[in-house]
């Protein structure tokens, strides 16, 4: 499961490319979350991961609030450069 929020980022330097900042919340199995982060990190040349915070759901809250296999949550900020 992926949730995204977009924030416009204005370039301060004249001539520098403008960018957009995406705040992504990803939930899933550990391997799937890491694969998603890996794919974004290796997107060239226009995306850059600014921050990543990984957490694991407690077993009791996992059983109540998540579907099977969605124990890991990653909160990321990804900067995407545009022309």
mmCIF file of C-alpha atoms in Angstrom:
data_model
loop_
_atom_site.group_PDB
_atom_site.id
_atom_site.type_symbol
_atom_site.label_atom_id
_atom_site.label_comp_id
_atom_site.label_asym_id
_atom_site.label_seq_id
_atom_site.Cartn_x
_atom_site.Cartn_y
_atom_site.Cartn_z
ATOM 1 C CA UNK A 1 0.000 0.000 0.000
ATOM 2 C CA UNK A 2 1.412 3.382 -0.992
ATOM 3 C CA UNK A 3 0.154 6.822 0.055
ATOM 4 C CA UNK A 4 1.641 9.978 -1.460
ATOM 5 C CA UNK A 5 1.537 13.705 -0.677
ATOM 6 C CA UNK A 6 3.153 16.214 -3.045
ATOM 7 C CA UNK A 7 4.804 19.463 -1.950
ATOM 8 C CA UNK A 8 6.079 21.949 -4.551
ATOM 9 C CA UNK A 9 9.683 22.969 -4.003
ATOM 10 C CA UNK A 10 10.848 26.175 -5.681
ATOM 11 C CA UNK A 11 14.451 26.358 -6.790
ATOM 12 C CA UNK A 12 16.447 29.068 -4.996
ATOM 13 C CA UNK A 13 19.330 29.173 -7.478
ATOM 14 C CA UNK A 14 18.690 30.718 -10.870
ATOM 15 C CA UNK A 15 19.001 28.141 -13.615
ATOM 16 C CA UNK A 16 18.751 25.176 -11.240
ATOM 17 C CA UNK A 17 16.082 22.586 -12.035
ATOM 18 C CA UNK A 18 12.836 22.847 -10.108
ATOM 19 C CA UNK A 19 11.645 19.886 -8.084
ATOM 20 C CA UNK A 20 8.691 18.340 -6.290
ATOM 21 C CA UNK A 21 8.873 16.624 -2.923
ATOM 22 C CA UNK A 22 6.781 13.479 -2.454
ATOM 23 C CA UNK A 23 6.107 12.201 1.051
ATOM 24 C CA UNK A 24 5.429 8.484 0.621
ATOM 25 C CA UNK A 25 4.079 6.088 3.239
ATOM 26 C CA UNK A 26 4.602 2.483 2.208
ATOM 27 C CA UNK A 27 3.269 -0.573 4.044
ATOM 28 C CA UNK A 28 4.069 -4.165 3.196
ATOM 29 C CA UNK A 29 6.299 -7.131 3.775
ATOM 30 C CA UNK A 30 9.901 -6.256 4.643
ATOM 31 C CA UNK A 31 11.315 -7.502 1.323
ATOM 32 C CA UNK A 32 8.688 -5.645 -0.712
ATOM 33 C CA UNK A 33 9.302 -2.356 1.123
ATOM 34 C CA UNK A 34 13.061 -2.640 0.625
ATOM 35 C CA UNK A 35 12.579 -3.487 -3.056
ATOM 36 C CA UNK A 36 10.417 -0.353 -3.483
ATOM 37 C CA UNK A 37 13.076 1.837 -1.818
ATOM 38 C CA UNK A 38 15.793 0.214 -3.947
ATOM 39 C CA UNK A 39 13.846 0.918 -7.153
ATOM 40 C CA UNK A 40 13.433 4.598 -6.249
ATOM 41 C CA UNK A 41 17.105 4.928 -5.264
ATOM 42 C CA UNK A 42 18.141 3.543 -8.648
ATOM 43 C CA UNK A 43 15.870 5.746 -10.761
ATOM 44 C CA UNK A 44 18.154 7.896 -12.835
ATOM 45 C CA UNK A 45 18.786 10.741 -12.849
ATOM 46 C CA UNK A 46 15.710 12.599 -11.702
ATOM 47 C CA UNK A 47 14.738 11.200 -8.265
ATOM 48 C CA UNK A 48 16.512 11.369 -4.917
ATOM 49 C CA UNK A 49 15.447 9.900 -1.565
ATOM 50 C CA UNK A 50 15.830 12.609 1.076
ATOM 51 C CA UNK A 51 14.767 10.661 4.193
ATOM 52 C CA UNK A 52 13.620 7.148 5.132
ATOM 53 C CA UNK A 53 12.147 5.978 8.405
ATOM 54 C CA UNK A 54 11.379 2.259 8.807
ATOM 55 C CA UNK A 55 9.197 0.797 11.544
ATOM 56 C CA UNK A 56 7.689 -2.589 12.334
ATOM 57 C CA UNK A 57 4.141 -2.957 13.635
ATOM 58 C CA UNK A 58 3.740 -4.597 17.012
ATOM 59 C CA UNK A 59 2.088 -7.999 16.759
ATOM 60 C CA UNK A 60 -1.074 -6.896 18.618
ATOM 61 C CA UNK A 61 -1.584 -3.766 16.502
ATOM 62 C CA UNK A 62 -0.606 -5.752 13.404
ATOM 63 C CA UNK A 63 -3.445 -8.202 13.961
ATOM 64 C CA UNK A 64 -5.978 -5.394 14.394
ATOM 65 C CA UNK A 65 -4.869 -2.777 11.860
ATOM 66 C CA UNK A 66 -3.025 -4.516 9.030
ATOM 67 C CA UNK A 67 -3.567 -7.134 6.430
ATOM 68 C CA UNK A 68 -1.392 -10.223 6.408
ATOM 69 C CA UNK A 69 2.143 -9.359 5.257
ATOM 70 C CA UNK A 70 1.923 -5.621 5.996
ATOM 71 C CA UNK A 71 4.092 -5.455 9.098
ATOM 72 C CA UNK A 72 6.716 -2.962 7.870
ATOM 73 C CA UNK A 73 6.061 0.727 7.284
ATOM 74 C CA UNK A 74 8.442 3.127 5.540
ATOM 75 C CA UNK A 75 7.966 6.885 5.611
ATOM 76 C CA UNK A 76 10.035 8.494 2.866
ATOM 77 C CA UNK A 77 10.583 11.894 1.337
ATOM 78 C CA UNK A 78 11.535 11.686 -2.345
ATOM 79 C CA UNK A 79 12.667 14.715 -4.351
ATOM 80 C CA UNK A 80 11.850 14.501 -8.069
ATOM 81 C CA UNK A 81 13.619 16.993 -10.344
ATOM 82 C CA UNK A 82 11.852 18.501 -13.340
ATOM 83 C CA UNK A 83 13.065 20.593 -16.247
#
